[in-house]
Short mmCIF file of C-alpha atoms in Angstrom, two decimals:
data_model
loop_
_atom_site.label_atom_id
_atom_site.label_comp_id
_atom_site.label_asym_id
_atom_site.label_seq_id
_atom_site.Cartn_x
_atom_site.Cartn_y
_atom_site.Cartn_z
CA UNK F 1 61.83 32.28 -104.34
CA UNK F 2 64.81 32.62 -101.94
CA UNK F 3 68.20 31.65 -103.41
CA UNK F 4 68.80 28.97 -100.75
CA UNK F 5 65.56 27.18 -101.58
CA UNK F 6 66.41 27.20 -105.29
CA UNK F 7 69.75 25.53 -104.59
CA UNK F 8 68.08 22.81 -102.49
CA UNK F 9 65.54 22.06 -105.23
CA UNK F 10 68.30 21.83 -107.86
CA UNK F 11 70.31 19.41 -105.70
CA UNK F 12 67.28 17.18 -105.14
CA UNK F 13 66.45 17.17 -108.85
CA UNK F 14 70.01 16.21 -109.77
CA UNK F 15 69.99 13.40 -107.17
CA UNK F 16 66.82 11.82 -108.50
CA UNK F 17 67.98 12.29 -112.07
CA UNK F 18 71.14 10.32 -111.33
CA UNK F 19 69.11 7.64 -109.58
CA UNK F 20 66.95 7.20 -112.67
CA UNK F 21 70.03 6.91 -114.85
CA UNK F 22 72.02 4.49 -112.73
CA UNK F 23 69.29 2.23 -111.34
CA UNK F 24 68.57 0.46 -114.68
CA UNK F 25 72.34 0.00 -115.09
CA UNK F 26 72.64 -1.56 -111.64
CA UNK F 27 69.73 -3.91 -112.32
CA UNK F 28 71.05 -4.92 -115.75
CA UNK F 29 74.48 -5.74 -114.29
CA UNK F 30 73.00 -7.79 -111.45
CA UNK F 31 70.94 -9.80 -113.94
CA UNK F 32 73.96 -10.85 -116.00
CA UNK F 33 74.70 -13.69 -113.58
CA UNK F 34 78.32 -12.77 -112.91
CA UNK F 35 79.80 -14.13 -109.67
CA UNK F 36 79.06 -11.79 -106.80
CA UNK F 37 81.42 -10.96 -103.94
CA UNK F 38 80.90 -12.61 -100.59
CA UNK F 39 79.87 -9.35 -98.91
CA UNK F 40 77.59 -7.37 -101.18
CA UNK F 41 76.71 -4.48 -98.87
CA UNK F 42 78.37 -2.87 -95.89
CA UNK F 43 75.88 -3.87 -93.21
CA UNK F 44 77.63 -1.72 -90.61
CA UNK F 45 76.55 1.55 -92.18
CA UNK F 46 74.07 3.68 -90.28
CA UNK F 47 71.65 4.34 -93.18
CA UNK F 48 70.34 0.80 -93.57
CA UNK F 49 67.28 0.32 -95.80
CA UNK F 50 63.98 -0.32 -94.06
CA UNK F 51 62.90 -3.93 -93.66
CA UNK F 52 60.09 -5.00 -95.94
CA UNK F 53 56.86 -4.49 -93.98
CA UNK F 54 55.47 -7.76 -95.27
CA UNK F 55 58.31 -9.57 -93.49
CA UNK F 56 58.33 -7.72 -90.20
CA UNK F 57 54.76 -6.63 -89.58
CA UNK F 58 52.79 -9.56 -90.94
CA UNK F 59 50.19 -11.14 -88.69
CA UNK F 60 50.29 -14.82 -87.86
CA UNK F 61 47.08 -15.42 -89.78
CA UNK F 62 47.62 -18.39 -92.15
CA UNK F 63 46.72 -16.23 -95.14
CA UNK F 64 49.42 -13.69 -94.30
CA UNK F 65 52.43 -15.98 -93.93
CA UNK F 66 55.56 -14.91 -95.80
CA UNK F 67 58.31 -16.71 -93.90
CA UNK F 68 58.94 -19.04 -91.00
CA UNK F 69 61.88 -20.32 -88.94
CA UNK F 70 62.15 -24.12 -89.11
CA UNK F 71 64.20 -26.26 -86.73
CA UNK F 72 64.86 -29.91 -87.54
CA UNK F 73 64.74 -32.17 -84.49
CA UNK F 74 65.77 -35.80 -84.13
CA UNK F 75 67.80 -36.31 -80.95
CA UNK F 76 68.10 -34.88 -77.42
CA UNK F 77 64.95 -32.95 -76.51
CA UNK F 78 66.65 -30.75 -73.85
CA UNK F 79 69.04 -29.42 -76.52
CA UNK F 80 66.10 -28.49 -78.73
CA UNK F 81 64.30 -26.80 -75.84
CA UNK F 82 67.48 -24.82 -75.11
CA UNK F 83 67.72 -23.69 -78.75
CA UNK F 84 64.06 -22.60 -78.75
CA UNK F 85 64.55 -20.73 -75.47
CA UNK F 86 67.52 -18.88 -76.94
CA UNK F 87 65.42 -17.67 -79.88
CA UNK F 88 62.68 -16.61 -77.48
CA UNK F 89 65.15 -14.52 -75.50
CA UNK F 90 66.87 -13.16 -78.60
CA UNK F 91 63.91 -12.08 -80.74
CA UNK F 92 60.32 -11.04 -80.30
CA UNK F 93 59.45 -11.51 -83.96
CA UNK F 94 61.33 -14.71 -84.78
CA UNK F 95 60.37 -16.97 -81.87
CA UNK F 96 56.59 -16.92 -82.55
CA UNK F 97 57.29 -18.04 -86.11
CA UNK F 98 59.16 -21.23 -85.18
CA UNK F 99 58.07 -24.51 -86.75
CA UNK F 100 59.71 -27.62 -85.27
CA UNK F 101 60.00 -30.62 -87.60
CA UNK F 102 59.91 -33.69 -85.35
CA UNK F 103 61.91 -36.49 -86.98
CA UNK F 104 62.58 -38.39 -83.75
CA UNK F 105 61.73 -42.08 -83.43
CA UNK F 106 59.39 -41.51 -80.48
CA UNK F 107 58.11 -38.06 -81.55
CA UNK F 108 59.52 -36.55 -78.37
CA UNK F 109 58.97 -32.95 -79.47
CA UNK F 110 55.28 -33.50 -80.19
CA UNK F 111 54.84 -35.13 -76.79
CA UNK F 112 56.71 -32.41 -74.89
CA UNK F 113 54.18 -30.32 -72.98
CA UNK F 114 56.87 -27.72 -72.26
CA UNK F 115 57.63 -27.32 -75.96
CA UNK F 116 53.98 -27.35 -77.02
CA UNK F 117 53.20 -24.61 -74.50
CA UNK F 118 56.25 -22.52 -75.47
CA UNK F 119 56.53 -19.87 -78.18
CA UNK F 120 56.77 -22.55 -80.88
CA UNK F 121 54.02 -21.91 -83.38
CA UNK F 122 53.74 -25.45 -84.71
CA UNK F 123 55.26 -28.93 -84.38
CA UNK F 124 55.02 -31.12 -87.49
CA UNK F 125 55.75 -34.84 -87.37
CA UNK F 126 57.55 -36.53 -90.26
CA UNK F 127 55.73 -39.58 -91.66
CA UNK F 128 58.79 -41.78 -91.09
CA UNK F 129 62.43 -41.39 -90.10
CA UNK F 130 63.88 -39.20 -92.85
CA UNK F 131 67.52 -38.81 -93.73
CA UNK F 132 69.17 -35.38 -93.78
CA UNK F 133 68.43 -34.31 -97.40
CA UNK F 134 64.92 -35.74 -97.14
CA UNK F 135 64.36 -33.47 -94.14
CA UNK F 136 65.39 -30.45 -96.18
CA UNK F 137 62.98 -31.48 -98.92
CA UNK F 138 60.30 -31.89 -96.24
CA UNK F 139 60.84 -28.26 -95.22
CA UNK F 140 60.55 -27.24 -98.87
CA UNK F 141 57.29 -29.22 -99.13
CA UNK F 142 55.85 -27.13 -96.30
CA UNK F 143 57.15 -23.87 -97.76
CA UNK F 144 55.72 -24.57 -101.22
CA UNK F 145 52.34 -25.76 -99.94
CA UNK F 146 52.00 -22.61 -97.80
CA UNK F 147 53.61 -20.30 -100.36
CA UNK F 148 56.27 -18.94 -98.05
CA UNK F 149 58.46 -16.42 -99.84
CA UNK F 150 61.43 -17.94 -98.02
CA UNK F 151 62.13 -19.90 -94.85
CA UNK F 152 64.91 -19.98 -92.29
CA UNK F 153 66.58 -23.19 -91.17
CA UNK F 154 68.18 -23.21 -87.71
CA UNK F 155 70.19 -25.93 -85.94
CA UNK F 156 68.65 -27.65 -82.94
CA UNK F 157 72.02 -27.66 -81.15
CA UNK F 158 72.72 -23.94 -81.42
CA UNK F 159 72.36 -21.17 -78.89
CA UNK F 160 71.82 -17.72 -80.38
CA UNK F 161 72.19 -14.17 -79.10
CA UNK F 162 71.39 -10.84 -80.72
CA UNK F 163 74.38 -8.85 -81.89
CA UNK F 164 73.88 -6.32 -79.07
CA UNK F 165 72.39 -6.53 -75.58
CA UNK F 166 69.33 -4.48 -76.50
CA UNK F 167 68.98 -5.78 -80.06
CA UNK F 168 66.42 -8.09 -81.61
CA UNK F 169 68.00 -10.95 -83.53
CA UNK F 170 65.05 -11.20 -85.93
CA UNK F 171 65.10 -7.51 -86.80
CA UNK F 172 68.88 -7.55 -87.34
CA UNK F 173 68.76 -10.72 -89.44
CA UNK F 174 65.90 -9.47 -91.62
CA UNK F 175 67.52 -6.04 -92.01
CA UNK F 176 70.78 -7.57 -93.20
CA UNK F 177 68.94 -10.04 -95.43
CA UNK F 178 66.82 -7.31 -97.00
CA UNK F 179 69.95 -5.27 -97.76
CA UNK F 180 71.74 -8.21 -99.33
CA UNK F 181 69.00 -9.62 -101.56
CA UNK F 182 67.87 -6.18 -102.72
CA UNK F 183 71.12 -6.12 -104.71
CA UNK F 184 70.79 -9.72 -105.95
CA UNK F 185 67.42 -10.52 -107.57
CA UNK F 186 68.55 -14.06 -108.39
CA UNK F 187 69.44 -14.93 -104.81
CA UNK F 188 68.81 -18.54 -103.82
CA UNK F 189 70.29 -18.96 -100.37
CA UNK F 190 71.65 -16.66 -97.69
CA UNK F 191 74.02 -18.02 -95.04
CA UNK F 192 74.48 -16.52 -91.57
CA UNK F 193 77.71 -17.83 -89.98
CA UNK F 194 77.66 -20.57 -92.61
CA UNK F 195 74.43 -22.54 -92.11
CA UNK F 196 73.94 -22.15 -88.34
CA UNK F 197 71.12 -19.98 -89.59
CA UNK F 198 70.24 -19.98 -93.29
CA UNK F 199 67.50 -18.39 -95.39
CA UNK F 200 66.29 -20.51 -98.29
CA UNK F 201 64.28 -19.01 -101.13
CA UNK F 202 61.29 -21.30 -101.61
CA UNK F 203 61.36 -20.98 -105.40
CA UNK F 204 64.99 -22.10 -105.47
CA UNK F 205 64.43 -25.15 -103.28
CA UNK F 206 61.43 -26.21 -105.36
CA UNK F 207 63.54 -26.06 -108.51
CA UNK F 208 66.77 -27.41 -106.99
CA UNK F 209 65.81 -29.98 -104.34
CA UNK F 210 68.26 -31.81 -102.13
CA UNK F 211 69.34 -35.20 -103.47
CA UNK F 212 67.96 -37.80 -101.02
CA UNK F 213 70.68 -40.26 -102.04
CA UNK F 214 73.47 -38.06 -100.64
CA UNK F 215 73.37 -38.60 -96.92
CA UNK F 216 74.49 -35.86 -94.47
CA UNK F 217 78.13 -35.05 -95.19
CA UNK F 218 78.43 -34.04 -98.83
CA UNK F 219 74.72 -33.29 -99.27
CA UNK F 220 75.24 -29.55 -98.81
CA UNK F 221 78.16 -29.53 -101.27
CA UNK F 222 75.94 -31.33 -103.77
CA UNK F 223 72.91 -29.05 -103.50
CA UNK F 224 74.85 -25.78 -103.19
CA UNK F 225 76.82 -26.64 -106.32
CA UNK F 226 73.59 -27.35 -108.22
CA UNK F 227 72.05 -24.12 -106.93
CA UNK F 228 74.97 -22.18 -108.42
CA UNK F 229 74.83 -24.13 -111.68
CA UNK F 230 71.12 -23.28 -111.91
CA UNK F 231 71.94 -19.57 -111.97
CA UNK F 232 71.10 -18.71 -108.38
CA UNK F 233 73.45 -16.78 -106.12
CA UNK F 234 74.47 -18.00 -102.66
CA UNK F 235 75.11 -15.02 -100.39
CA UNK F 236 77.39 -15.21 -97.39
CA UNK F 237 77.41 -11.53 -96.53
CA UNK F 238 75.80 -11.09 -93.12
CA UNK F 239 78.18 -13.18 -91.02
CA UNK F 240 78.60 -11.76 -87.54
CA UNK F 241 76.72 -8.55 -88.39
CA UNK F 242 73.29 -10.00 -87.64
CA UNK F 243 73.55 -12.46 -84.75
CA UNK F 244 75.88 -14.56 -82.61
CA UNK F 245 75.66 -18.35 -82.78
CA UNK F 246 77.21 -21.00 -80.54
CA UNK F 247 77.57 -24.70 -81.41
CA UNK F 248 76.43 -26.39 -78.21
CA UNK F 249 77.35 -29.76 -76.79
CA UNK F 250 75.54 -29.55 -73.46
CA UNK F 251 72.90 -27.69 -71.49
CA UNK F 252 74.06 -24.43 -69.94
CA UNK F 253 72.70 -22.58 -66.93
CA UNK F 254 71.19 -19.55 -68.64
CA UNK F 255 67.80 -18.25 -67.55
CA UNK F 256 65.65 -15.25 -68.40
CA UNK F 257 67.40 -13.32 -65.61
CA UNK F 258 70.93 -14.01 -66.89
CA UNK F 259 72.46 -10.86 -68.31
CA UNK F 260 73.61 -10.58 -71.91
CA UNK F 261 77.29 -10.29 -70.98
CA UNK F 262 77.08 -13.18 -68.50
CA UNK F 263 75.39 -15.29 -71.16
CA UNK F 264 78.28 -14.64 -73.56
CA UNK F 265 80.80 -15.67 -70.92
CA UNK F 266 78.91 -18.87 -70.10
CA UNK F 267 78.46 -19.82 -73.75
CA UNK F 268 82.08 -19.11 -74.67
CA UNK F 269 83.33 -21.26 -71.80
CA UNK F 270 80.96 -24.09 -72.72
CA UNK F 271 82.08 -24.14 -76.36
CA UNK F 272 85.79 -23.96 -75.51
CA UNK F 273 85.48 -26.86 -73.06
CA UNK F 274 84.38 -29.30 -75.79
CA UNK F 275 86.94 -31.52 -77.48
CA UNK F 276 86.44 -31.36 -81.24
CA UNK F 277 86.26 -35.16 -81.41
CA UNK F 278 83.29 -35.11 -79.02
CA UNK F 279 81.47 -32.26 -80.76
CA UNK F 280 78.39 -34.40 -81.56
CA UNK F 281 78.32 -36.48 -78.39
CA UNK F 282 75.05 -34.75 -77.43
CA UNK F 283 73.50 -36.62 -80.36
CA UNK F 284 75.59 -39.78 -80.64
CA UNK F 285 75.23 -40.69 -76.94
CA UNK F 286 71.43 -40.85 -77.19
CA UNK F 287 71.20 -42.50 -80.60
CA UNK F 288 69.86 -46.04 -80.79
CA UNK F 289 72.45 -48.62 -81.97
CA UNK F 290 70.24 -49.61 -84.91
CA UNK F 291 70.05 -45.99 -86.01
CA UNK F 292 73.82 -45.66 -85.81
CA UNK F 293 74.17 -48.71 -88.07
CA UNK F 294 71.60 -47.23 -90.47
CA UNK F 295 73.54 -43.97 -90.65
CA UNK F 296 76.83 -45.78 -91.28
CA UNK F 297 75.26 -47.80 -94.07
CA UNK F 298 73.89 -44.66 -95.72
CA UNK F 299 77.27 -42.93 -95.46
CA UNK F 300 79.02 -45.77 -97.26
CA UNK F 301 76.36 -45.95 -99.97
CA UNK F 302 76.08 -42.21 -100.59
CA UNK F 303 79.85 -41.76 -100.81
CA UNK F 304 80.02 -44.03 -103.85
CA UNK F 305 76.87 -42.48 -105.32
CA UNK F 306 78.29 -38.97 -105.00
CA UNK F 307 81.53 -39.95 -106.74
CA UNK F 308 79.62 -41.50 -109.67
CA UNK F 309 77.36 -38.47 -109.93
CA UNK F 310 80.17 -35.91 -110.21
CA UNK F 311 83.00 -38.20 -111.27
CA UNK F 312 85.17 -36.76 -108.54
CA UNK F 313 85.81 -36.83 -104.80
CA UNK F 314 85.47 -33.86 -102.52
CA UNK F 315 83.06 -30.97 -102.37
CA UNK F 316 81.13 -30.02 -105.51
CA UNK F 317 81.77 -26.29 -105.96
CA UNK F 318 80.03 -25.68 -109.27
CA UNK F 319 80.84 -25.98 -112.94
CA UNK F 320 81.56 -29.73 -112.89
CA UNK F 321 79.49 -31.95 -115.23
CA UNK F 322 76.69 -33.75 -113.42
CA UNK F 323 75.98 -37.33 -114.52
CA UNK F 324 72.31 -37.83 -113.67
CA UNK F 325 68.90 -36.66 -114.82
CA UNK F 326 66.80 -33.87 -113.34
CA UNK F 327 66.06 -33.22 -110.49
CA UNK F 328 69.33 -34.85 -109.39
CA UNK F 329 71.18 -32.57 -111.84
CA UNK F 330 70.20 -29.12 -113.14
CA UNK F 331 69.42 -30.13 -116.75
CA UNK F 332 65.74 -29.42 -117.45
CA UNK F 333 63.74 -32.29 -118.97
CA UNK F 334 61.41 -31.65 -121.95
CA UNK F 335 58.25 -31.69 -119.81
CA UNK F 336 59.74 -29.14 -117.37
CA UNK F 337 61.65 -26.72 -119.65
CA UNK F 338 61.44 -23.92 -117.07
CA UNK F 339 62.89 -25.96 -114.21
CA UNK F 340 65.45 -23.24 -113.42
CA UNK F 341 63.69 -20.13 -114.74
CA UNK F 342 63.80 -17.21 -112.32
CA UNK F 343 60.54 -15.49 -113.32
CA UNK F 344 58.11 -18.36 -112.78
CA UNK F 345 54.65 -18.05 -111.23
CA UNK F 346 53.60 -19.78 -108.04
CA UNK F 347 51.56 -22.20 -110.15
CA UNK F 348 54.69 -23.20 -112.07
CA UNK F 349 56.71 -23.45 -108.88
CA UNK F 350 54.12 -25.86 -107.50
CA UNK F 351 54.15 -27.87 -110.74
CA UNK F 352 57.96 -28.11 -110.87
CA UNK F 353 58.04 -29.10 -107.20
CA UNK F 354 55.37 -31.79 -107.74
CA UNK F 355 57.21 -33.23 -110.75
CA UNK F 356 60.45 -33.58 -108.78
CA UNK F 357 58.59 -35.35 -105.98
CA UNK F 358 57.10 -37.82 -108.46
CA UNK F 359 60.60 -38.81 -109.53
CA UNK F 360 61.79 -39.12 -105.94
CA UNK F 361 58.80 -41.33 -105.14
CA UNK F 362 59.50 -43.58 -108.14
CA UNK F 363 63.16 -43.88 -107.09
CA UNK F 364 62.33 -44.45 -103.44
CA UNK F 365 63.65 -48.02 -103.49
CA UNK F 366 67.18 -46.71 -104.11
CA UNK F 367 67.27 -45.05 -100.70
CA UNK F 368 68.12 -47.10 -97.63
CA UNK F 369 65.21 -46.43 -95.29
CA UNK F 370 65.37 -46.97 -91.56
CA UNK F 371 62.26 -49.14 -91.70
CA UNK F 372 63.80 -51.43 -94.30
CA UNK F 373 67.15 -51.58 -92.53
CA UNK F 374 65.84 -52.40 -89.06
CA UNK F 375 64.24 -55.86 -88.71
CA UNK F 376 60.61 -55.75 -87.65
#
């Protein structure tokens, strides 16, 4: 055998030998539950791992679903249509997997022929007007019932672009996500530019549901703190490496023929023109007065509830005693001893999820519903 070939074989053997030695060490360290750094992997490197085929190449057959992109809608149909159009332009694989959750009073999304005929795969109506954490639990209901491995949540008032003019947002997002969670087996949530786009692990959200008594502001602090206390890791490592997101306040003149660079200029100008105090005027200006009163009432009630639950003001960051029973706090009850176990089967995930929903249903009277608040 030529000397050069012998050297190559020796190098390859040494490489794989080291891999066998160090891989168990890496996995044992990652399973210890130590805090992980914000950025786990350099996503700018050229030798990125290949995306899992089951994520990227799956068919849309109901039996082959692994993940979906869900958008919560309640106000301002044109803003939703703009967000959907941006995903259609930004990604060939993400747009056809969009599920719109229609929580509007008049079910405007379901009645929109333009939206129904667009790339949106499905529009699902909520049974009643749900508050913000109830909407998140509604998404988890869908994910558990369909056994999604994970699901994305996107804002209805965002406009997205791929990271490069010829890129695909879905491919870039999934590539970055696959890199990050490959190093963190106990991942629970992955944030892209905070939660403008977020990937939720279905198992995590079945075990650690959102608290329906904590309305809107503070609800993310509450659930993210409980996710950490349950031993799951929240990753914030992709940031601007996977996509570009713009918080929108109005409709912009971008069409399929608008160039990538022109789109960036238009979007930047639109965002900079908005006064921070009017950031949510796109929603507030179309909200019914009764709904505004309902939201104010829930804010006042949930503020006091949150303080009693954690015995403190401000954002719950983890490690603070929680003064409530499961599933409002991450202490497992006797009949669900594996409520935060990481190696549970789908059957157990479905059981844990069902048990939490039984408790929510029994406590339903504690929540101020829109139907109860608004006189018939």
